[in-house]
Tab-separated table of C-alpha atoms in Angstrom:
chain	number	residue	atom	x	y	z
O	22	MET	CA	53.042	48.727	20.624
O	23	ARG	CA	52.440	52.299	22.190
O	24	GLY	CA	50.983	55.279	22.540
O	25	PRO	CA	48.305	56.360	19.735
O	26	GLY	CA	49.335	53.249	17.953
O	27	LEU	CA	47.994	51.104	20.733
O	28	LEU	CA	44.969	53.000	20.935
O	29	ALA	CA	43.826	53.260	17.555
O	30	THR	CA	44.225	49.314	17.427
O	31	VAL	CA	42.147	48.556	20.509
O	32	LEU	CA	39.447	51.140	18.938
O	33	ALA	CA	39.525	48.728	15.804
O	34	LEU	CA	38.849	45.615	17.340
O	35	LEU	CA	36.106	47.445	19.590
O	36	LEU	CA	34.368	48.652	16.531
O	37	VAL	CA	34.814	45.048	14.077
O	38	ALA	CA	31.112	43.459	14.434
O	39	PRO	CA	31.068	40.123	16.396
O	40	PRO	CA	31.077	36.758	13.972
O	41	ALA	CA	27.745	35.823	13.356
O	42	PRO	CA	25.902	33.408	15.485
O	43	PRO	CA	25.309	29.872	14.326
O	44	ALA	CA	22.449	29.159	12.162
O	45	GLN	CA	20.594	27.598	14.647
O	46	ALA	CA	21.017	30.289	17.194
O	47	ARG	CA	20.206	33.066	14.465
O	48	THR	CA	16.838	30.999	14.231
O	49	ALA	CA	13.225	32.829	15.360
O	50	PRO	CA	11.893	30.730	17.722
O	51	VAL	CA	8.639	29.047	16.493
O	52	ARG	CA	5.520	28.956	18.443
O	53	CYS	CA	4.714	25.004	19.043
O	54	ALA	CA	1.156	24.486	19.034
O	55	PRO	CA	-0.099	21.337	17.467
O	56	ARG	CA	-3.579	20.567	17.525
O	57	LYS	CA	-4.902	19.074	20.456
O	58	GLY	CA	-5.491	15.045	20.664
O	59	GLY	CA	-7.194	12.691	22.054
O	60	MET	CA	-6.335	10.228	24.575
O	61	GLY	CA	-9.082	7.169	23.571
O	62	VAL	CA	-8.156	5.246	20.149
O	63	ALA	CA	-9.953	2.933	18.327
O	64	GLU	CA	-8.411	0.227	16.120
O	65	PRO	CA	-8.405	2.089	12.637
O	66	TRP	CA	-9.474	0.985	9.210
O	67	ALA	CA	-6.467	0.554	8.118
O	68	GLN	CA	-5.069	-1.621	10.587
O	69	ARG	CA	-7.982	-3.980	10.061
O	70	ARG	CA	-7.662	-3.640	6.226
O	71	LEU	CA	-3.648	-4.417	6.387
O	72	ASP	CA	-3.522	-6.788	8.841
O	73	PRO	CA	0.385	-6.709	9.430
O	74	LYS	CA	-0.101	-8.895	12.331
O	75	ARG	CA	-0.391	-11.624	10.365
O	76	VAL	CA	2.740	-11.434	9.228
O	77	TRP	CA	4.846	-10.703	12.455
O	78	PRO	CA	5.188	-14.038	13.297
O	79	LEU	CA	7.887	-13.889	10.523
O	80	THR	CA	9.160	-10.434	10.997
O	81	THR	CA	8.133	-7.118	12.521
O	82	GLY	CA	10.864	-5.302	10.629
O	83	GLU	CA	13.745	-6.012	13.268
O	84	GLY	CA	17.361	-5.382	11.831
O	85	VAL	CA	16.010	-2.487	9.468
O	86	THR	CA	16.639	1.075	9.502
O	87	VAL	CA	13.858	4.231	8.798
O	88	ALA	CA	14.013	7.054	8.210
O	89	VAL	CA	11.105	9.603	8.754
O	90	ILE	CA	12.004	13.133	7.261
O	91	ASP	CA	9.222	15.334	8.543
O	92	SER	CA	8.671	17.389	11.029
O	93	GLY	CA	9.848	16.072	13.663
O	94	VAL	CA	8.586	13.359	16.051
O	95	ASP	CA	7.273	13.583	20.117
O	96	LEU	CA	10.127	11.665	21.895
O	97	THR	CA	7.912	11.551	24.768
O	98	HIS	CA	5.208	9.399	23.139
O	99	PRO	CA	4.860	6.013	24.779
O	100	GLN	CA	4.275	4.224	21.336
O	101	ILE	CA	7.510	5.755	19.631
O	102	ARG	CA	10.910	4.491	19.826
O	103	VAL	CA	13.265	6.599	18.076
O	104	ALA	CA	16.953	5.629	17.711
O	105	LYS	CA	18.672	8.908	16.007
O	106	GLU	CA	16.977	12.471	16.079
O	107	VAL	CA	18.358	14.971	13.726
O	108	ASP	CA	17.257	18.914	13.588
O	109	TYR	CA	17.702	21.173	10.240
O	110	THR	CA	15.551	24.004	11.502
O	111	GLY	CA	17.445	25.070	14.566
O	112	THR	CA	14.351	25.048	16.636
O	113	GLY	CA	14.397	21.418	18.465
O	114	HIS	CA	13.185	17.876	18.183
O	115	ARG	CA	9.935	19.133	18.825
O	116	ASP	CA	6.919	18.135	16.481
O	117	CYS	CA	5.640	21.767	16.624
O	118	VAL	CA	2.856	20.387	13.651
O	119	GLY	CA	2.000	16.587	14.716
O	120	HIS	CA	2.880	15.308	10.867
O	121	GLY	CA	5.666	13.682	11.677
O	122	THR	CA	4.469	11.971	15.098
O	123	ALA	CA	1.640	10.328	13.079
O	124	VAL	CA	3.899	9.100	10.243
O	125	ALA	CA	6.341	7.919	12.887
O	126	GLY	CA	3.567	6.120	14.471
O	127	ILE	CA	1.841	4.604	10.959
O	128	ILE	CA	5.526	3.144	10.523
O	129	ALA	CA	6.671	1.631	13.993
O	130	ALA	CA	4.565	2.476	16.881
O	131	GLN	CA	5.543	-0.102	19.739
O	132	TYR	CA	1.890	-2.505	20.926
O	133	VAL	CA	1.189	-1.337	24.287
O	134	LYS	CA	-1.155	-2.835	26.360
O	135	GLY	CA	-5.010	-1.710	26.014
O	136	VAL	CA	-4.248	-0.077	23.078
O	137	PRO	CA	-5.787	-1.241	19.918
O	138	PHE	CA	-3.333	0.747	17.678
O	139	VAL	CA	0.376	-0.440	16.543
O	140	GLY	CA	2.727	0.371	13.533
O	141	VAL	CA	3.088	-1.956	10.635
O	142	ALA	CA	6.409	-3.063	11.377
O	143	PRO	CA	7.326	-1.786	14.968
O	144	GLY	CA	10.504	-3.812	15.351
O	145	VAL	CA	12.248	-1.172	13.356
O	146	ARG	CA	15.410	1.190	13.982
O	147	LEU	CA	13.936	4.833	13.431
O	148	ILE	CA	15.143	7.929	12.618
O	149	SER	CA	13.793	10.915	13.248
O	150	LEU	CA	15.025	14.039	10.350
O	151	LYS	CA	12.940	16.955	11.250
O	152	GLN	CA	13.782	19.451	8.249
O	153	THR	CA	10.324	21.580	8.787
O	154	ASN	CA	8.047	23.247	11.251
O	155	GLU	CA	5.183	23.539	8.685
O	156	GLU	CA	3.359	20.795	6.211
O	157	ASN	CA	5.751	21.668	3.489
O	158	GLY	CA	9.478	21.889	3.870
O	159	ASP	CA	12.731	23.760	2.473
O	160	PRO	CA	13.915	21.890	-0.692
O	161	ASP	CA	17.422	22.479	0.196
O	162	ALA	CA	17.047	21.021	3.889
O	163	LEU	CA	14.525	18.104	2.649
O	164	ALA	CA	17.237	17.175	-0.048
O	165	ARG	CA	19.980	17.554	2.464
O	166	ALA	CA	17.999	14.781	4.938
O	167	ILE	CA	17.715	12.555	2.110
O	168	ALA	CA	21.437	12.424	1.188
O	169	ASP	CA	22.340	12.268	5.314
O	170	ALA	CA	19.462	9.510	5.799
O	171	ALA	CA	21.280	7.003	3.014
O	172	ASP	CA	24.604	8.083	4.948
O	173	PHE	CA	23.004	6.981	8.276
O	174	GLY	CA	22.028	3.367	6.931
O	175	ALA	CA	18.806	4.066	6.403
O	176	ASP	CA	17.088	0.951	4.355
O	177	VAL	CA	14.084	2.923	4.059
O	178	ILE	CA	13.426	6.507	3.966
O	179	ASN	CA	9.787	7.839	4.057
O	180	VAL	CA	9.075	11.034	2.590
O	181	SER	CA	5.736	12.461	3.375
O	182	ILE	CA	6.549	15.731	1.826
O	183	ASP	CA	5.238	17.620	-1.269
O	184	ALA	CA	7.905	19.158	-3.335
O	185	HIS	CA	8.849	20.557	-6.783
O	186	ASP	CA	11.542	19.783	-8.865
O	187	GLU	CA	14.727	20.291	-7.917
O	188	PRO	CA	18.233	19.727	-8.921
O	189	LYS	CA	19.652	19.146	-5.337
O	190	LEU	CA	16.457	17.037	-4.539
O	191	ARG	CA	17.219	15.082	-7.712
O	192	GLN	CA	20.568	14.231	-6.743
O	193	ALA	CA	19.835	13.456	-3.606
O	194	VAL	CA	17.243	10.827	-4.442
O	195	ALA	CA	19.909	9.688	-6.907
O	196	TYR	CA	22.611	9.385	-4.196
O	197	ALA	CA	20.375	7.652	-1.807
O	198	LEU	CA	19.085	5.261	-4.495
O	199	GLY	CA	22.207	4.754	-5.202
O	200	LYS	CA	23.275	3.558	-1.260
O	201	ASP	CA	20.383	0.806	-1.713
O	202	ALA	CA	18.037	2.758	0.247
O	203	VAL	CA	13.940	2.344	-0.964
O	204	ILE	CA	12.445	5.571	-0.700
O	205	VAL	CA	8.452	5.858	-0.193
O	206	ALA	CA	7.155	9.211	-0.979
O	207	ALA	CA	3.216	10.428	-1.302
O	208	ALA	CA	2.117	10.972	-4.593
O	209	GLY	CA	0.566	14.298	-3.230
O	210	ASN	CA	-2.577	16.044	-2.824
O	211	THR	CA	-4.780	17.985	-5.297
O	212	THR	CA	-4.359	21.693	-3.881
O	213	ALA	CA	-4.582	23.921	-6.366
O	214	ASP	CA	-7.531	26.328	-6.419
O	215	ASP	CA	-8.663	25.058	-9.922
O	216	GLY	CA	-8.441	21.514	-8.622
O	217	THR	CA	-5.694	20.449	-11.192
O	218	PRO	CA	-2.875	17.862	-10.049
O	219	GLU	CA	0.512	18.911	-10.607
O	220	ALA	CA	3.333	16.127	-10.082
O	221	SER	CA	4.997	15.745	-6.756
O	222	TYR	CA	8.556	15.190	-5.807
O	223	PRO	CA	10.478	13.341	-4.898
O	224	ALA	CA	7.593	11.141	-5.580
O	225	ALA	CA	7.753	11.512	-9.458
O	226	TYR	CA	11.378	10.681	-9.808
O	227	PRO	CA	12.414	7.457	-11.616
O	228	GLY	CA	13.189	4.628	-9.064
O	229	VAL	CA	11.130	6.300	-5.958
O	230	LEU	CA	7.946	4.113	-4.547
O	231	ALA	CA	5.475	6.925	-5.236
O	232	VAL	CA	1.755	6.139	-3.053
O	233	GLY	CA	-1.368	7.255	-3.403
O	234	SER	CA	-4.168	7.201	-1.094
O	235	ALA	CA	-6.923	5.228	-0.499
O	236	THR	CA	-10.082	5.406	0.592
O	237	PRO	CA	-12.049	2.571	3.515
O	238	ASP	CA	-13.636	1.444	0.082
O	239	GLY	CA	-10.426	0.792	-1.476
O	240	ARG	CA	-11.197	3.092	-4.078
O	241	ARG	CA	-8.730	6.354	-4.810
O	242	ALA	CA	-9.395	9.056	-2.858
O	243	ASP	CA	-10.535	12.172	-4.699
O	244	PHE	CA	-7.885	14.312	-3.865
O	245	SER	CA	-5.042	11.541	-4.547
O	246	ASN	CA	-2.873	13.028	-7.001
O	247	THR	CA	-3.069	11.326	-10.571
O	248	ILE	CA	-0.234	13.517	-12.236
O	249	THR	CA	2.289	11.489	-10.232
O	250	PRO	CA	3.237	8.189	-11.369
O	251	VAL	CA	1.410	6.061	-8.817
O	252	SER	CA	3.421	2.692	-7.560
O	253	VAL	CA	0.596	1.675	-5.350
O	254	LEU	CA	-2.152	2.166	-2.891
O	255	GLY	CA	-2.343	3.373	0.797
O	256	PRO	CA	-4.839	3.959	3.571
O	257	GLY	CA	-5.265	7.606	3.273
O	258	GLN	CA	-8.384	8.742	4.257
O	259	ASP	CA	-9.671	8.724	8.204
O	260	ILE	CA	-6.729	7.516	9.728
O	261	THR	CA	-5.751	7.455	13.134
O	262	SER	CA	-2.383	7.506	14.508
O	263	THR	CA	0.122	8.971	17.079
O	264	TRP	CA	0.068	12.769	17.973
O	265	PRO	CA	2.140	15.116	20.249
O	266	GLY	CA	1.567	15.092	23.921
O	267	ARG	CA	0.860	11.705	24.442
O	268	SER	CA	-2.177	11.381	22.334
O	269	TYR	CA	-3.747	10.156	18.931
O	270	MET	CA	-5.679	11.905	16.586
O	271	SER	CA	-8.699	10.947	13.845
O	272	GLY	CA	-9.992	12.328	10.555
O	273	LEU	CA	-6.072	12.303	9.192
O	274	GLU	CA	-6.160	12.441	5.566
O	275	GLY	CA	-3.510	12.464	2.592
O	276	THR	CA	-0.823	10.666	0.868
O	277	SER	CA	1.396	11.508	3.334
O	278	PHE	CA	-0.670	9.288	5.922
O	279	ALA	CA	-0.257	6.448	2.948
O	280	ALA	CA	3.064	6.677	2.448
O	281	PRO	CA	4.069	5.323	5.845
O	282	TYR	CA	1.680	2.161	5.579
O	283	VAL	CA	3.902	1.528	2.296
O	284	ALA	CA	7.268	2.082	4.246
O	285	GLY	CA	6.235	-0.277	6.865
O	286	VAL	CA	5.858	-2.953	4.234
O	287	ALA	CA	9.023	-2.327	2.315
O	288	ALA	CA	10.702	-2.488	6.404
O	289	LEU	CA	9.284	-5.828	6.503
O	290	VAL	CA	10.599	-6.958	2.917
O	291	ARG	CA	13.727	-6.131	3.676
O	292	ALA	CA	14.018	-7.911	6.742
O	293	ARG	CA	12.388	-10.896	5.540
O	294	HIS	CA	14.699	-10.653	2.007
O	295	PRO	CA	17.667	-8.931	2.857
O	296	GLU	CA	19.290	-10.550	-0.362
O	297	LEU	CA	17.538	-8.280	-2.274
O	298	ASP	CA	18.478	-4.746	-3.419
O	299	GLN	CA	16.143	-1.673	-3.601
O	300	GLU	CA	15.152	-1.957	-6.987
O	301	ARG	CA	13.609	-5.804	-5.857
O	302	VAL	CA	11.942	-4.507	-2.909
O	303	ARG	CA	10.135	-2.412	-4.965
O	304	TRP	CA	9.260	-4.591	-7.671
O	305	ARG	CA	7.777	-7.219	-5.082
O	306	ILE	CA	5.860	-4.622	-3.181
O	307	THR	CA	3.855	-3.646	-6.458
O	308	ALA	CA	3.868	-7.571	-7.678
O	309	THR	CA	2.012	-8.476	-4.647
O	310	ALA	CA	-0.517	-5.248	-4.642
O	311	ASP	CA	-4.415	-5.736	-4.637
O	312	GLY	CA	-4.635	-4.773	-8.387
O	313	GLY	CA	-5.587	-0.971	-9.047
O	314	VAL	CA	-8.197	0.496	-11.139
O	315	GLY	CA	-8.539	3.603	-13.088
O	316	THR	CA	-5.988	6.265	-13.221
O	317	GLY	CA	-4.044	7.020	-10.328
O	318	THR	CA	-4.242	3.598	-8.649
O	319	GLY	CA	-0.998	1.867	-9.713
O	320	ALA	CA	-0.695	-1.532	-8.831
O	321	GLY	CA	-3.527	-1.447	-6.329
O	322	MET	CA	-4.064	-1.333	-2.607
O	323	VAL	CA	-0.680	-2.580	-0.783
O	324	ASN	CA	-0.830	-6.290	0.661
O	325	PRO	CA	1.932	-6.725	3.593
O	326	MET	CA	1.482	-10.476	3.555
O	327	LEU	CA	1.899	-11.062	-0.317
O	328	ALA	CA	4.389	-8.635	0.269
O	329	VAL	CA	6.163	-10.866	2.664
O	330	THR	CA	5.699	-14.026	1.546
O	331	ALA	CA	4.527	-14.711	-1.862
O	332	ILE	CA	6.538	-17.128	-4.128
O	333	LEU	CA	7.873	-14.479	-7.219
O	334	PRO	CA	9.109	-15.667	-10.306
O	335	LEU	CA	13.202	-14.627	-10.947
O	336	GLU	CA	14.003	-14.775	-7.220
O	337	ALA	CA	15.875	-17.362	-5.740
O	338	VAL	CA	14.168	-20.577	-5.174
O	339	ASP	CA	15.890	-20.761	-1.715
O	340	ALA	CA	14.753	-17.556	-0.457
O	341	PRO	CA	13.414	-17.537	3.169
O	342	VAL	CA	10.013	-16.966	2.603
O	343	ILE	CA	6.839	-18.841	3.872
O	344	ALA	CA	4.036	-18.635	1.621
O	345	PRO	CA	0.929	-21.057	1.704
O	346	PRO	CA	0.834	-23.017	-0.998
O	347	ALA	CA	-1.980	-22.259	-4.242
O	348	PRO	CA	-5.034	-24.922	-4.253
O	349	ALA	CA	-3.606	-27.693	-6.238
O	350	PRO	CA	-5.300	-28.145	-9.675
O	351	LEU	CA	-7.596	-31.019	-10.239
O	352	PRO	CA	-6.478	-33.757	-11.924
O	353	ARG	CA	-8.071	-34.021	-15.716
O	354	ASN	CA	-10.068	-37.241	-14.798
O	355	ALA	CA	-11.669	-35.513	-11.938
O	356	VAL	CA	-13.226	-32.724	-13.888
O	357	SER	CA	-16.161	-33.589	-15.593
O	358	ARG	CA	-16.786	-33.590	-19.131
O	359	ALA	CA	-19.319	-33.515	-21.761
O	360	ALA	CA	-19.752	-37.333	-23.159
O	361	PRO	CA	-19.105	-37.124	-27.383
O	362	VAL	CA	-22.200	-37.312	-28.819
O	363	ASP	CA	-23.341	-41.058	-30.143
O	364	ARG	CA	-24.863	-41.039	-33.574
O	365	GLU	CA	-25.681	-44.874	-33.819
O	366	ALA	CA	-26.964	-44.937	-30.432
O	367	ILE	CA	-29.486	-41.743	-31.537
O	368	ASP	CA	-30.525	-43.655	-34.765
O	369	LEU	CA	-31.205	-46.951	-33.253
O	370	ALA	CA	-33.061	-45.302	-30.186
O	371	LEU	CA	-35.331	-43.842	-33.489
O	372	THR	CA	-35.544	-46.901	-34.915
O	373	ILE	CA	-36.753	-48.528	-32.305
O	374	ALA	CA	-39.299	-45.871	-31.309
O	375	ALA	CA	-40.890	-46.153	-34.732
O	376	ALA	CA	-41.235	-49.494	-34.259
O	377	ALA	CA	-42.889	-49.068	-31.167
O	378	LEU	CA	-45.297	-46.330	-32.132
O	379	CYS	CA	-46.321	-48.832	-35.133
O	380	GLY	CA	-46.908	-51.985	-33.215
O	381	VAL	CA	-48.966	-49.553	-31.044
O	382	GLY	CA	-51.438	-48.406	-34.056
O	383	LEU	CA	-51.431	-51.983	-35.701
O	384	ILE	CA	-52.762	-53.001	-31.968
O	385	VAL	CA	-55.199	-50.229	-32.083
O	386	ALA	CA	-56.452	-51.464	-35.464
O	387	VAL	CA	-56.907	-54.836	-34.403
O	388	ARG	CA	-59.221	-53.795	-31.229
O	389	VAL	CA	-61.557	-51.610	-33.481
O	390	PHE	CA	-61.364	-53.893	-37.176
O	391	VAL	CA	-61.531	-56.866	-36.008
O	392	PRO	CA	-65.003	-56.834	-34.087
O	393	MET	CA	-66.769	-55.264	-37.075
O	394	GLY	CA	-65.450	-57.667	-39.219
O	395	ARG	CA	-67.247	-60.237	-37.541
O	396	ARG	CA	-70.250	-58.776	-36.910
O	397	ARG	CA	-70.415	-58.422	-40.868
O	398	ARG	CA	-69.094	-61.760	-41.554
O	399	TRP	CA	-66.306	-60.296	-42.904
O	400	ARG	CA	-68.347	-59.517	-45.974
O	401	PRO	CA	-68.052	-55.872	-47.604
O	402	GLY	CA	-70.781	-53.331	-46.987
O	403	ARG	CA	-73.574	-52.320	-49.415
O	404	GLU	CA	-73.283	-49.471	-51.557
O	405	ARG	CA	-76.241	-47.090	-50.973
């Protein structure tokens, strides 16, 4: 091509708009400044209450993959070990909120000498799927993350996100359940101005282990959602966990921090009972909870020891569980019972008592009247 035709072609190419950059490049940079945590940490009440260390001689969750769908995880924290990271925000893997780091620590914080805080299941393989830089995320990104987590082979998926019912989210949950993943989700907090709770998703979907929040005294926290069908409670008030900046944060509250406690227990159960599908794992966790009282408490506080070791009906008798034996019932002859009433003995005793009284009366009469008769020489007295 020569002359004007060539020139026109060159000009046309120069005027064509350049191709759109990828989504990650288009995303505006975010200000990554989570609240500053502290360097010291004490053993939290939630850790003392659930006492997952009692289960560790049996399992620490090894061989189980847990996906944390949240705001990312601080990969530099000494107690957190992440096997795979996925970013849906285009802003990198840093946790600019702190929420995801706290959730990951509750589930799987490693033991570090001198640090009293540990995760429920430190032996799990952790996957971080960052789908937000805020407390709440994009429903489409959340749905995609749930489906991807199932494809990555997650045995347990923790969703500490409060979302609304969306077709894509519903489909993603059904897909993950079909892939035999246990989905543990926060039941949500009462955040409306008038205090009216609304159902939280994906927790409200059938097949999802919905977790409400408990206080240190074991009751349901006032902010814990009562509209979402709660399965069990987890510690969710005055919580301490790992935080960005290789630090720790105390005073955390919300069902989003109760959910990872239950997710950690689900990982322990899956590791100890690999023969159970996701539905049986959920059933085992609710069947062994401490018992709930009132609306929004479900089956009550999750119980790691019983969830892992209890021998439950409808499960294989050769399942690899080690449960402490129940106290043996007392033999029948060892139970004290009231003796039957012996009417004949009662009648005999009354007869003997009556005869004794008569005898006493006769003796008294003899001692009184015989001397009187002797004085009178047994003659009747004169009438006056």
